[in-house]
Short mmCIF file of C-alpha atoms and ligand atoms in Angstrom, two decimals:
data_model
loop_
_atom_site.label_atom_id
_atom_site.label_comp_id
_atom_site.label_asym_id
_atom_site.label_seq_id
_atom_site.Cartn_x
_atom_site.Cartn_y
_atom_site.Cartn_z
CA MET U 1383 34.61 -0.48 -7.88
CA SER U 1384 35.09 1.86 -4.83
CA SER U 1385 32.02 3.58 -3.45
CA THR U 1386 33.40 6.89 -4.48
CA ALA U 1387 33.79 5.73 -8.04
CA ILE U 1388 30.18 4.38 -8.08
CA GLU U 1389 28.87 7.63 -6.61
CA SER U 1390 30.51 9.59 -9.48
CA VAL U 1391 28.77 7.39 -12.03
CA LEU U 1392 25.27 7.22 -10.36
CA SER U 1393 22.82 10.04 -10.00
CA ASP U 1394 22.28 11.96 -6.70
CA ARG U 1395 18.63 10.83 -7.12
CA VAL U 1396 19.33 7.15 -6.81
CA MET U 1397 22.07 7.68 -4.15
CA SER U 1398 19.54 9.55 -2.05
CA MET U 1399 16.91 6.83 -2.29
CA THR U 1400 16.44 3.72 -0.11
CA GLU U 1401 15.64 0.22 -1.48
CA SER U 1402 11.95 -0.72 -0.92
CA ALA U 1403 12.13 -2.40 2.50
CA THR U 1404 9.19 -4.66 1.71
CA LEU U 1405 10.96 -6.01 -1.49
CA GLN U 1406 14.24 -6.23 0.31
CA MET U 1407 12.93 -8.29 3.16
CA ALA U 1408 11.01 -10.60 0.74
CA GLY U 1409 14.33 -11.04 -1.20
CA MET U 1410 16.19 -11.98 2.01
CA ALA U 1411 13.52 -14.53 2.86
CA ARG U 1412 13.65 -15.95 -0.63
CA LYS U 1413 17.40 -16.45 -0.45
CA MET U 1414 17.15 -18.33 2.95
CA LYS U 1415 14.47 -20.54 1.50
CA GLU U 1416 16.80 -21.31 -1.43
CA GLN U 1417 19.35 -22.44 1.08
CA GLY U 1418 16.76 -24.90 2.41
CA ILE U 1419 15.75 -22.90 5.62
CA ASP U 1420 12.10 -23.07 6.45
CA VAL U 1421 11.15 -19.35 6.47
CA ILE U 1422 7.63 -18.20 6.96
CA THR U 1423 7.24 -15.09 4.74
CA LEU U 1424 4.92 -12.55 6.29
CA SER U 1425 6.87 -9.65 4.78
CA LEU U 1426 5.32 -9.10 1.39
CA GLY U 1427 1.88 -7.55 1.03
CA GLU U 1428 0.59 -9.86 -1.49
CA PRO U 1429 -2.58 -11.96 -1.38
CA ASP U 1430 -1.82 -15.63 -1.16
CA PHE U 1431 -4.75 -16.52 -3.38
CA ASP U 1432 -4.53 -17.11 -7.22
CA THR U 1433 -6.04 -14.79 -9.57
CA PRO U 1434 -9.76 -15.88 -10.21
CA GLN U 1435 -10.13 -18.25 -13.25
CA HIS U 1436 -12.48 -16.02 -15.15
CA ILE U 1437 -9.90 -13.34 -15.21
CA LYS U 1438 -7.17 -15.58 -16.48
CA ASP U 1439 -9.64 -16.80 -19.04
CA ALA U 1440 -10.19 -13.29 -20.27
CA ALA U 1441 -6.43 -12.86 -20.68
CA LEU U 1442 -6.13 -16.16 -22.76
CA LYS U 1443 -8.93 -15.03 -24.97
CA ALA U 1444 -7.33 -11.68 -25.36
CA MET U 1445 -4.23 -13.21 -26.65
CA GLU U 1446 -6.07 -15.38 -29.07
CA ALA U 1447 -8.08 -12.40 -30.37
CA GLY U 1448 -4.75 -10.61 -31.13
CA HIS U 1449 -4.83 -8.03 -28.37
CA THR U 1450 -1.09 -8.06 -28.28
CA LYS U 1451 -0.23 -4.54 -29.62
CA TYR U 1452 0.43 -1.16 -28.08
CA THR U 1453 -2.75 0.24 -26.50
CA ALA U 1454 -3.60 3.91 -26.03
CA VAL U 1455 -1.07 5.38 -23.60
CA ALA U 1456 -3.78 5.98 -20.97
CA GLY U 1457 -5.17 2.44 -21.43
CA ASN U 1458 -7.82 0.90 -23.66
CA LEU U 1459 -11.11 2.78 -23.68
CA ASP U 1460 -13.13 -0.33 -22.74
CA LEU U 1461 -11.03 -0.67 -19.53
CA ARG U 1462 -11.24 3.04 -18.71
CA GLU U 1463 -15.01 2.89 -19.26
CA ALA U 1464 -15.19 -0.10 -16.92
CA ILE U 1465 -13.19 1.85 -14.34
CA CYS U 1466 -15.62 4.90 -14.61
CA ALA U 1467 -18.61 2.52 -14.21
CA LYS U 1468 -16.99 0.97 -11.10
CA LEU U 1469 -16.19 4.38 -9.60
CA LYS U 1470 -19.78 5.32 -10.11
CA ARG U 1471 -21.33 2.17 -8.98
CA GLU U 1472 -19.19 1.43 -5.97
CA ASN U 1473 -17.94 4.93 -4.93
CA GLY U 1474 -20.67 7.29 -6.17
CA LEU U 1475 -17.80 9.23 -8.15
CA ASP U 1476 -18.38 10.74 -11.62
CA PHE U 1477 -15.22 10.50 -13.85
CA LYS U 1478 -14.95 10.52 -17.63
CA PRO U 1479 -12.86 7.90 -19.36
CA SER U 1480 -10.27 10.84 -20.30
CA GLN U 1481 -9.73 11.36 -16.59
CA ILE U 1482 -8.48 7.78 -16.08
CA VAL U 1483 -4.83 6.68 -16.49
CA VAL U 1484 -4.15 2.99 -16.45
CA SER U 1485 -0.45 2.15 -15.50
CA ASN U 1486 1.78 -0.76 -14.61
CA GLY U 1487 0.46 -1.04 -11.04
CA ALA U 1488 -0.72 1.68 -8.69
CA LYS U 1489 2.95 2.26 -7.75
CA GLN U 1490 3.47 3.65 -11.26
CA ASP U 1491 0.40 5.89 -10.97
CA ILE U 1492 1.82 7.28 -7.81
CA ALA U 1493 5.11 7.94 -9.46
CA ASN U 1494 3.47 9.51 -12.56
CA LEU U 1495 1.50 11.76 -10.26
CA CYS U 1496 4.59 12.93 -8.31
CA LEU U 1497 6.59 13.38 -11.49
CA ALA U 1498 3.66 15.43 -12.85
CA MET U 1499 3.09 17.60 -9.78
CA ILE U 1500 6.28 18.04 -7.74
CA ASN U 1501 8.93 20.56 -8.28
CA PRO U 1502 12.23 20.59 -6.32
CA GLY U 1503 11.42 22.08 -2.84
CA ASP U 1504 7.74 21.36 -2.96
CA GLU U 1505 6.30 19.85 0.14
CA VAL U 1506 4.18 16.75 0.31
CA ILE U 1507 2.42 15.78 3.57
CA ILE U 1508 2.44 12.04 4.14
CA LEU U 1509 0.14 10.66 6.84
CA SER U 1510 2.32 8.24 8.82
CA PRO U 1511 2.52 5.29 9.13
CA TYR U 1512 2.54 5.13 5.42
CA TRP U 1513 3.32 2.74 2.61
CA VAL U 1514 7.14 2.45 2.11
CA SER U 1515 7.28 3.86 -1.46
CA TYR U 1516 5.51 7.13 -0.75
CA SER U 1517 8.52 8.99 0.72
CA ASP U 1518 11.04 7.69 -1.73
CA ILE U 1519 8.94 8.51 -4.78
CA VAL U 1520 8.50 12.06 -3.38
CA LYS U 1521 12.24 12.37 -2.76
CA MET U 1522 13.01 10.92 -6.30
CA CYS U 1523 10.95 13.93 -7.71
CA GLY U 1524 12.96 16.38 -5.55
CA GLY U 1525 10.17 17.00 -3.20
CA GLU U 1526 10.32 17.18 0.50
CA ALA U 1527 8.24 14.58 2.51
CA VAL U 1528 6.62 16.22 5.53
CA VAL U 1529 5.75 13.10 7.70
CA LEU U 1530 3.02 13.51 10.16
CA SER U 1531 2.74 10.62 12.69
CA ALA U 1532 0.07 8.94 14.70
CA GLY U 1533 0.85 6.12 17.08
CA VAL U 1534 -0.93 2.97 18.03
CA GLU U 1535 -2.93 4.83 20.78
CA GLU U 1536 -4.56 6.92 18.09
CA ASP U 1537 -5.24 3.90 15.90
CA PHE U 1538 -2.41 5.27 13.72
CA LYS U 1539 -4.72 7.95 12.18
CA VAL U 1540 -3.37 11.52 11.88
CA PRO U 1541 -6.20 14.01 12.88
CA ALA U 1542 -7.15 16.91 10.50
CA SER U 1543 -5.89 19.47 13.06
CA ARG U 1544 -2.37 18.22 12.73
CA VAL U 1545 -2.69 18.19 8.88
CA GLU U 1546 -3.85 21.82 8.95
CA ALA U 1547 -0.97 22.87 11.26
CA ALA U 1548 1.59 21.34 8.83
CA ILE U 1549 0.35 23.11 5.72
CA SER U 1550 2.81 25.77 4.36
CA ASP U 1551 2.70 27.75 1.19
CA ARG U 1552 4.86 25.11 -0.39
CA THR U 1553 2.59 22.14 0.33
CA LYS U 1554 1.27 20.73 -2.92
CA LEU U 1555 -0.12 17.28 -1.98
CA ILE U 1556 -1.37 15.14 0.84
CA MET U 1557 -0.81 11.33 0.60
CA PHE U 1558 -2.39 8.62 2.46
CA SER U 1559 -4.00 5.10 2.08
CA SER U 1560 -7.24 4.03 3.74
CA PRO U 1561 -7.52 1.09 4.48
CA CYS U 1562 -3.92 1.66 5.38
CA ASN U 1563 -0.80 -0.21 4.58
CA PRO U 1564 0.93 -0.94 7.07
CA THR U 1565 -1.63 -0.55 9.97
CA GLY U 1566 -4.85 -1.83 8.67
CA SER U 1567 -6.59 1.32 10.03
CA VAL U 1568 -9.54 2.66 8.19
CA PHE U 1569 -10.38 6.43 8.33
CA ASN U 1570 -14.09 6.84 9.11
CA GLU U 1571 -16.45 9.37 7.46
CA ASP U 1572 -15.96 12.00 9.98
CA GLU U 1573 -12.18 11.77 9.94
CA LEU U 1574 -12.11 11.90 6.02
CA LYS U 1575 -14.65 14.81 6.10
CA ALA U 1576 -12.48 16.70 8.60
CA ILE U 1577 -9.36 16.25 6.24
CA ALA U 1578 -11.45 17.29 3.20
CA GLU U 1579 -12.51 20.49 4.96
CA VAL U 1580 -9.05 21.36 5.76
CA VAL U 1581 -7.83 20.77 2.15
CA ALA U 1582 -10.86 22.74 0.89
CA ARG U 1583 -9.55 25.75 2.70
CA HIS U 1584 -6.29 25.80 0.78
CA GLU U 1585 -7.01 26.26 -2.81
CA ASN U 1586 -3.84 24.78 -4.42
CA LEU U 1587 -3.66 21.77 -2.23
CA TYR U 1588 -4.35 18.26 -3.68
CA ILE U 1589 -5.02 14.82 -2.11
CA MET U 1590 -3.60 11.45 -3.27
CA SER U 1591 -6.12 8.96 -1.99
CA ASP U 1592 -4.67 5.47 -2.30
CA GLU U 1593 -7.67 3.09 -2.14
CA ILE U 1594 -6.01 -0.09 -3.27
CA TYR U 1595 -7.32 -2.02 -0.22
CA GLU U 1596 -10.90 -0.68 -0.57
CA HIS U 1597 -12.45 -4.08 -0.87
CA ILE U 1598 -10.40 -5.62 2.05
CA ASN U 1599 -12.36 -3.67 4.51
CA PHE U 1600 -13.97 -5.31 7.47
CA THR U 1601 -16.05 -2.17 8.62
CA GLY U 1602 -18.55 -2.36 5.84
CA LYS U 1603 -18.62 0.24 3.05
CA HIS U 1604 -15.59 1.95 1.69
CA ILE U 1605 -15.69 5.73 1.69
CA SER U 1606 -13.51 7.67 -0.74
CA ILE U 1607 -12.36 11.07 0.36
CA ALA U 1608 -13.27 12.16 -3.30
CA SER U 1609 -16.89 11.62 -2.41
CA PHE U 1610 -16.88 14.94 -0.44
CA PRO U 1611 -17.88 17.51 -3.02
CA GLU U 1612 -15.50 20.14 -1.63
CA VAL U 1613 -12.46 18.12 -2.69
CA LYS U 1614 -13.73 16.13 -5.56
CA ASP U 1615 -11.92 18.29 -8.02
CA ARG U 1616 -8.76 18.14 -5.95
CA THR U 1617 -8.49 14.51 -5.36
CA ILE U 1618 -6.45 11.87 -7.21
CA VAL U 1619 -7.90 8.44 -6.57
CA VAL U 1620 -5.39 5.69 -6.93
CA ASN U 1621 -6.42 2.09 -7.07
CA GLY U 1622 -5.58 -1.10 -8.78
CA PHE U 1623 -6.02 -4.89 -9.33
CA SER U 1624 -3.29 -6.25 -7.23
CA LYS U 1625 -5.09 -6.73 -3.98
CA ALA U 1626 -8.81 -6.91 -4.79
CA PHE U 1627 -8.33 -9.41 -7.55
CA ALA U 1628 -5.08 -11.09 -6.38
CA MET U 1629 -3.28 -9.68 -9.49
CA THR U 1630 0.05 -8.43 -8.15
CA GLY U 1631 2.07 -9.95 -10.98
CA TRP U 1632 -0.14 -8.61 -13.78
CA ARG U 1633 1.08 -5.06 -12.96
CA LEU U 1634 -2.13 -3.13 -13.46
CA GLY U 1635 -3.31 -0.03 -11.67
CA TYR U 1636 -5.17 3.17 -12.38
CA MET U 1637 -5.77 6.71 -11.18
CA ALA U 1638 -8.83 8.93 -11.52
CA ALA U 1639 -7.75 12.55 -11.55
CA PRO U 1640 -8.76 16.17 -12.41
CA GLN U 1641 -8.40 16.41 -16.30
CA PHE U 1642 -5.31 18.47 -16.47
CA ILE U 1643 -3.47 16.08 -14.06
CA ALA U 1644 -4.60 12.98 -15.90
CA ASP U 1645 -3.31 14.67 -19.17
CA ALA U 1646 0.07 15.44 -17.55
CA CYS U 1647 0.42 11.88 -16.22
CA VAL U 1648 -0.37 10.53 -19.77
CA LYS U 1649 2.37 12.73 -21.17
CA ILE U 1650 4.77 11.28 -18.65
CA GLN U 1651 3.75 7.67 -19.22
CA GLY U 1652 4.02 8.18 -22.95
CA GLN U 1653 7.69 8.96 -22.59
CA MET U 1654 8.35 6.19 -19.98
CA THR U 1655 6.44 3.00 -20.65
CA SER U 1656 3.95 3.74 -23.44
CA GLY U 1657 1.23 2.25 -21.23
CA ALA U 1658 0.25 -0.93 -19.45
CA ASN U 1659 0.28 -4.56 -20.81
CA SER U 1660 -2.43 -5.05 -23.34
CA ILE U 1661 -3.35 -8.53 -22.14
CA ALA U 1662 -3.61 -7.52 -18.58
CA GLN U 1663 -5.92 -4.64 -19.49
CA LYS U 1664 -8.34 -7.07 -21.09
CA ALA U 1665 -8.09 -9.20 -17.86
CA GLY U 1666 -8.80 -6.01 -15.93
CA VAL U 1667 -12.09 -5.44 -17.79
CA ALA U 1668 -13.18 -8.93 -16.93
CA ALA U 1669 -12.28 -8.32 -13.22
CA LEU U 1670 -14.38 -5.13 -13.07
CA ASN U 1671 -17.33 -6.39 -15.00
CA SER U 1672 -17.93 -9.62 -13.06
CA ASP U 1673 -19.40 -10.03 -9.69
CA LEU U 1674 -17.29 -9.62 -6.64
CA ARG U 1675 -17.85 -12.94 -5.09
CA PRO U 1676 -14.19 -14.11 -5.31
CA THR U 1677 -12.98 -10.77 -3.81
CA GLN U 1678 -15.62 -11.05 -0.96
CA GLU U 1679 -14.47 -14.65 -0.22
CA MET U 1680 -10.86 -13.47 -0.01
CA THR U 1681 -11.83 -10.67 2.28
CA MET U 1682 -13.68 -13.04 4.60
CA ALA U 1683 -10.69 -15.26 4.81
CA PHE U 1684 -8.52 -12.13 5.58
CA ARG U 1685 -10.98 -11.27 8.42
CA ARG U 1686 -10.76 -14.73 9.95
CA ARG U 1687 -6.90 -14.44 9.85
CA ARG U 1688 -7.19 -10.97 11.37
CA ASP U 1689 -9.23 -12.39 14.27
CA LEU U 1690 -6.71 -15.26 14.65
CA ILE U 1691 -3.51 -13.15 14.64
CA ILE U 1692 -5.00 -10.65 17.08
CA SER U 1693 -5.94 -13.40 19.51
CA LEU U 1694 -2.46 -14.97 19.25
CA LEU U 1695 -0.48 -11.81 19.44
CA LYS U 1696 -2.33 -10.86 22.63
CA GLU U 1697 -0.44 -13.65 24.40
CA ILE U 1698 2.97 -12.15 23.69
CA PRO U 1699 4.09 -9.65 26.42
CA GLY U 1700 5.23 -6.33 25.13
CA PHE U 1701 3.19 -6.26 21.93
CA LYS U 1702 0.74 -3.34 21.74
CA CYS U 1703 -1.62 -3.73 18.80
CA ASN U 1704 -4.50 -1.69 17.30
CA PHE U 1705 -7.54 -3.50 15.97
CA PRO U 1706 -7.00 -3.38 12.25
CA THR U 1707 -10.30 -3.03 10.30
CA GLY U 1708 -8.90 -3.44 6.73
CA ALA U 1709 -5.99 -4.53 4.49
CA PHE U 1710 -4.08 -7.57 5.64
CA TYR U 1711 -1.49 -6.16 7.91
CA ILE U 1712 -0.95 -5.70 11.63
CA PHE U 1713 1.60 -3.24 12.99
CA PRO U 1714 2.40 -4.12 16.63
CA ASP U 1715 4.30 -1.52 18.77
CA ILE U 1716 7.31 -3.59 20.13
CA SER U 1717 9.35 -0.69 21.56
CA ALA U 1718 9.12 -2.50 24.91
CA TYR U 1719 11.81 -4.78 23.67
CA PHE U 1720 14.31 -1.94 22.81
CA GLY U 1721 17.54 -2.35 24.87
CA LYS U 1722 16.88 -5.99 25.49
CA SER U 1723 19.26 -8.84 24.29
CA ASP U 1724 19.27 -12.60 24.01
CA GLY U 1725 22.94 -12.45 24.88
CA VAL U 1726 24.07 -12.15 21.19
CA THR U 1727 21.94 -9.54 19.60
CA THR U 1728 20.65 -6.32 21.33
CA ILE U 1729 17.47 -4.81 19.88
CA HIS U 1730 17.96 -1.15 19.24
CA ASN U 1731 15.17 -0.42 16.83
CA SER U 1732 12.48 -1.97 14.70
CA ASP U 1733 14.81 -3.19 12.01
CA ASP U 1734 16.94 -5.07 14.69
CA PHE U 1735 13.63 -6.66 15.78
CA SER U 1736 12.56 -7.71 12.41
CA LEU U 1737 16.07 -9.12 11.60
CA PHE U 1738 16.13 -10.91 14.93
CA LEU U 1739 12.86 -12.56 13.93
CA LEU U 1740 14.19 -13.54 10.55
CA ASN U 1741 17.43 -15.10 12.03
CA GLN U 1742 16.09 -16.58 15.17
CA ALA U 1743 12.46 -17.56 14.33
CA HIS U 1744 12.74 -17.85 10.62
CA VAL U 1745 9.77 -15.56 10.25
CA ALA U 1746 10.09 -12.62 7.70
CA THR U 1747 8.41 -9.29 8.55
CA VAL U 1748 9.28 -5.66 7.89
CA GLY U 1749 10.75 -3.23 10.48
CA GLY U 1750 8.48 -0.11 10.95
CA SER U 1751 11.12 2.52 10.16
CA ALA U 1752 10.47 2.11 6.51
CA PHE U 1753 6.78 2.89 7.11
CA GLY U 1754 7.61 6.02 9.17
CA ASP U 1755 7.30 4.38 12.78
CA ASP U 1756 10.33 2.87 14.22
CA HIS U 1757 8.41 1.59 17.36
CA CYS U 1758 6.57 -1.00 15.33
CA PHE U 1759 7.01 -3.82 12.78
CA ARG U 1760 4.69 -4.97 10.09
CA ILE U 1761 3.35 -8.47 9.81
CA SER U 1762 1.42 -9.29 6.48
CA TYR U 1763 -1.09 -11.97 7.42
CA ALA U 1764 -1.81 -12.89 3.85
CA ALA U 1765 -0.85 -16.42 4.70
CA SER U 1766 -2.70 -19.61 5.77
CA GLU U 1767 -4.07 -20.01 9.26
CA ASP U 1768 -1.54 -22.80 9.86
CA GLN U 1769 1.40 -20.54 8.83
CA ILE U 1770 -0.02 -17.71 10.94
CA ARG U 1771 -0.24 -20.03 14.01
CA GLU U 1772 3.38 -21.40 13.38
CA ALA U 1773 4.76 -18.02 12.78
CA VAL U 1774 3.35 -16.43 15.96
CA ARG U 1775 4.49 -19.52 17.98
CA ARG U 1776 8.03 -19.03 16.67
CA ILE U 1777 7.90 -15.24 17.32
CA LYS U 1778 6.70 -15.78 20.87
CA GLU U 1779 9.50 -18.35 21.58
CA ALA U 1780 12.12 -16.02 20.07
CA VAL U 1781 11.06 -12.91 21.96
CA SER U 1782 10.88 -14.82 25.17
CA LYS U 1783 14.68 -14.94 25.04
CA LEU U 1784 15.06 -11.17 24.95
CA LYS U 1785 15.85 -9.99 28.57
N1 LIG E 2197 -0.34 1.39 -2.60
C1 LIG E 2197 -0.28 0.56 -1.45
C2 LIG E 2197 -0.98 1.10 -0.15
C3 LIG E 2197 0.23 -0.67 -1.57
O1 LIG E 2197 0.27 -1.42 -0.50
C4 LIG E 2197 0.76 -1.06 -2.84
C5 LIG E 2197 1.39 -2.40 -2.85
N2 LIG E 2197 0.97 -3.33 -3.69
C6 LIG E 2197 0.65 -0.29 -3.99
C7 LIG E 2197 0.10 0.98 -3.77
C8 LIG E 2197 1.07 -0.60 -5.22
O2 LIG E 2197 0.37 -1.58 -5.83
P1 LIG E 2197 0.59 -2.26 -7.32
O3 LIG E 2197 1.76 -1.47 -7.92
O4 LIG E 2197 0.84 -3.67 -7.21
O5 LIG E 2197 -0.59 -1.97 -8.04
N1 LIG E 2198 2.54 -3.31 -1.44
C1 LIG E 2198 3.11 -4.45 -1.08
C2 LIG E 2198 3.70 -4.35 0.32
O1 LIG E 2198 3.56 -3.35 0.97
C3 LIG E 2198 4.07 -5.12 -2.06
C4 LIG E 2198 5.49 -4.74 -2.16
C5 LIG E 2198 5.67 -3.46 -2.72
O2 LIG E 2198 5.27 -3.16 -3.88
O3 LIG E 2198 6.37 -2.69 -1.98
O4 LIG E 2198 4.33 -5.26 0.80
#
């Protein structure tokens, strides 16, 4: 079929969207592996650990007990109660079970939220670098992504003053993640408070606070922006099970939101998916109601890997890194290589750089353009220390050919 014929069949919506760069790169690496090529995959943001056994056991028990039917659209009450207890215990936040919406991953919560809040022409401020899907979900809903950037020299954290300057009478929502994917940066209490104070001054403005990496935080305690009373009623906290409990394939996430927003998201979800998987929901209860030792052990491993990768990357000329204090990503600025060539490939941008590494070093990463910063590329260090050492050795060798 010709591309014009395809365009006449497909919606403008899907034609204006880009494919998720993280999933695309992971797919390319998978194909090369299938051809027998020894690719080290540092592209997908996914813990390399298995789901803890007690969580799997809860799922088996749930199946045997017959929890195999549709659940309430917003999620089973026991799970929503466990989420409320977690939000109180760990974050000091008061939410009622009716304010919780459980979905097929945090990604779906973000999509539900944007579908519920955004009208065509509405603006959404996205603090950049940002997670790939934010801008495309906003676009899918007809919204306009207003991307505010901070580079490596600012630890990739957009200051509140720049947020305030970007607010217009069409701004509905501010979106960000802390700890941040793709930079590993964590907004500190003062930085969060300053953003909260800006939002508090604009009465129709809401915050989507993506806290999915809250436990993978090497700075100590996680702070939710919803803990500032001035914005508690205007913050939608998004979280999930994928990262903290190594449950990416279970597809389970949640939001805690002002009541009318939660109700609107339930309405949307009821027409789209009917809710999250019943067995995964029972596993989610076990995850939240047990101690966090497996999560803490994973976090300690990620911290050792962070230290390792930082020390190794320091030896590569032209790599400018921040010091990530959370998540499991590092986002080096490699713009020093732009314009350089190995005699065959010239590097013009971050995607060229990432593809060059895939083809020449057999290391899969993701170009920074999809995260809003074309000077950088993302390495997910959710891999063994041996894989990290070998990947950086290969990267160093490949870039040494760029002159
Ligand atoms: N937010 C961020 C910042 C992420 O990195 C991801 C990727 N897992 C998600 C949301 C979505 O997570 P999931 O849908 O697996 O719960
Ligand atoms: N969040 C992960 C990442 O950033 C998983 C892939 C995705 O859902 O985009 O790589």
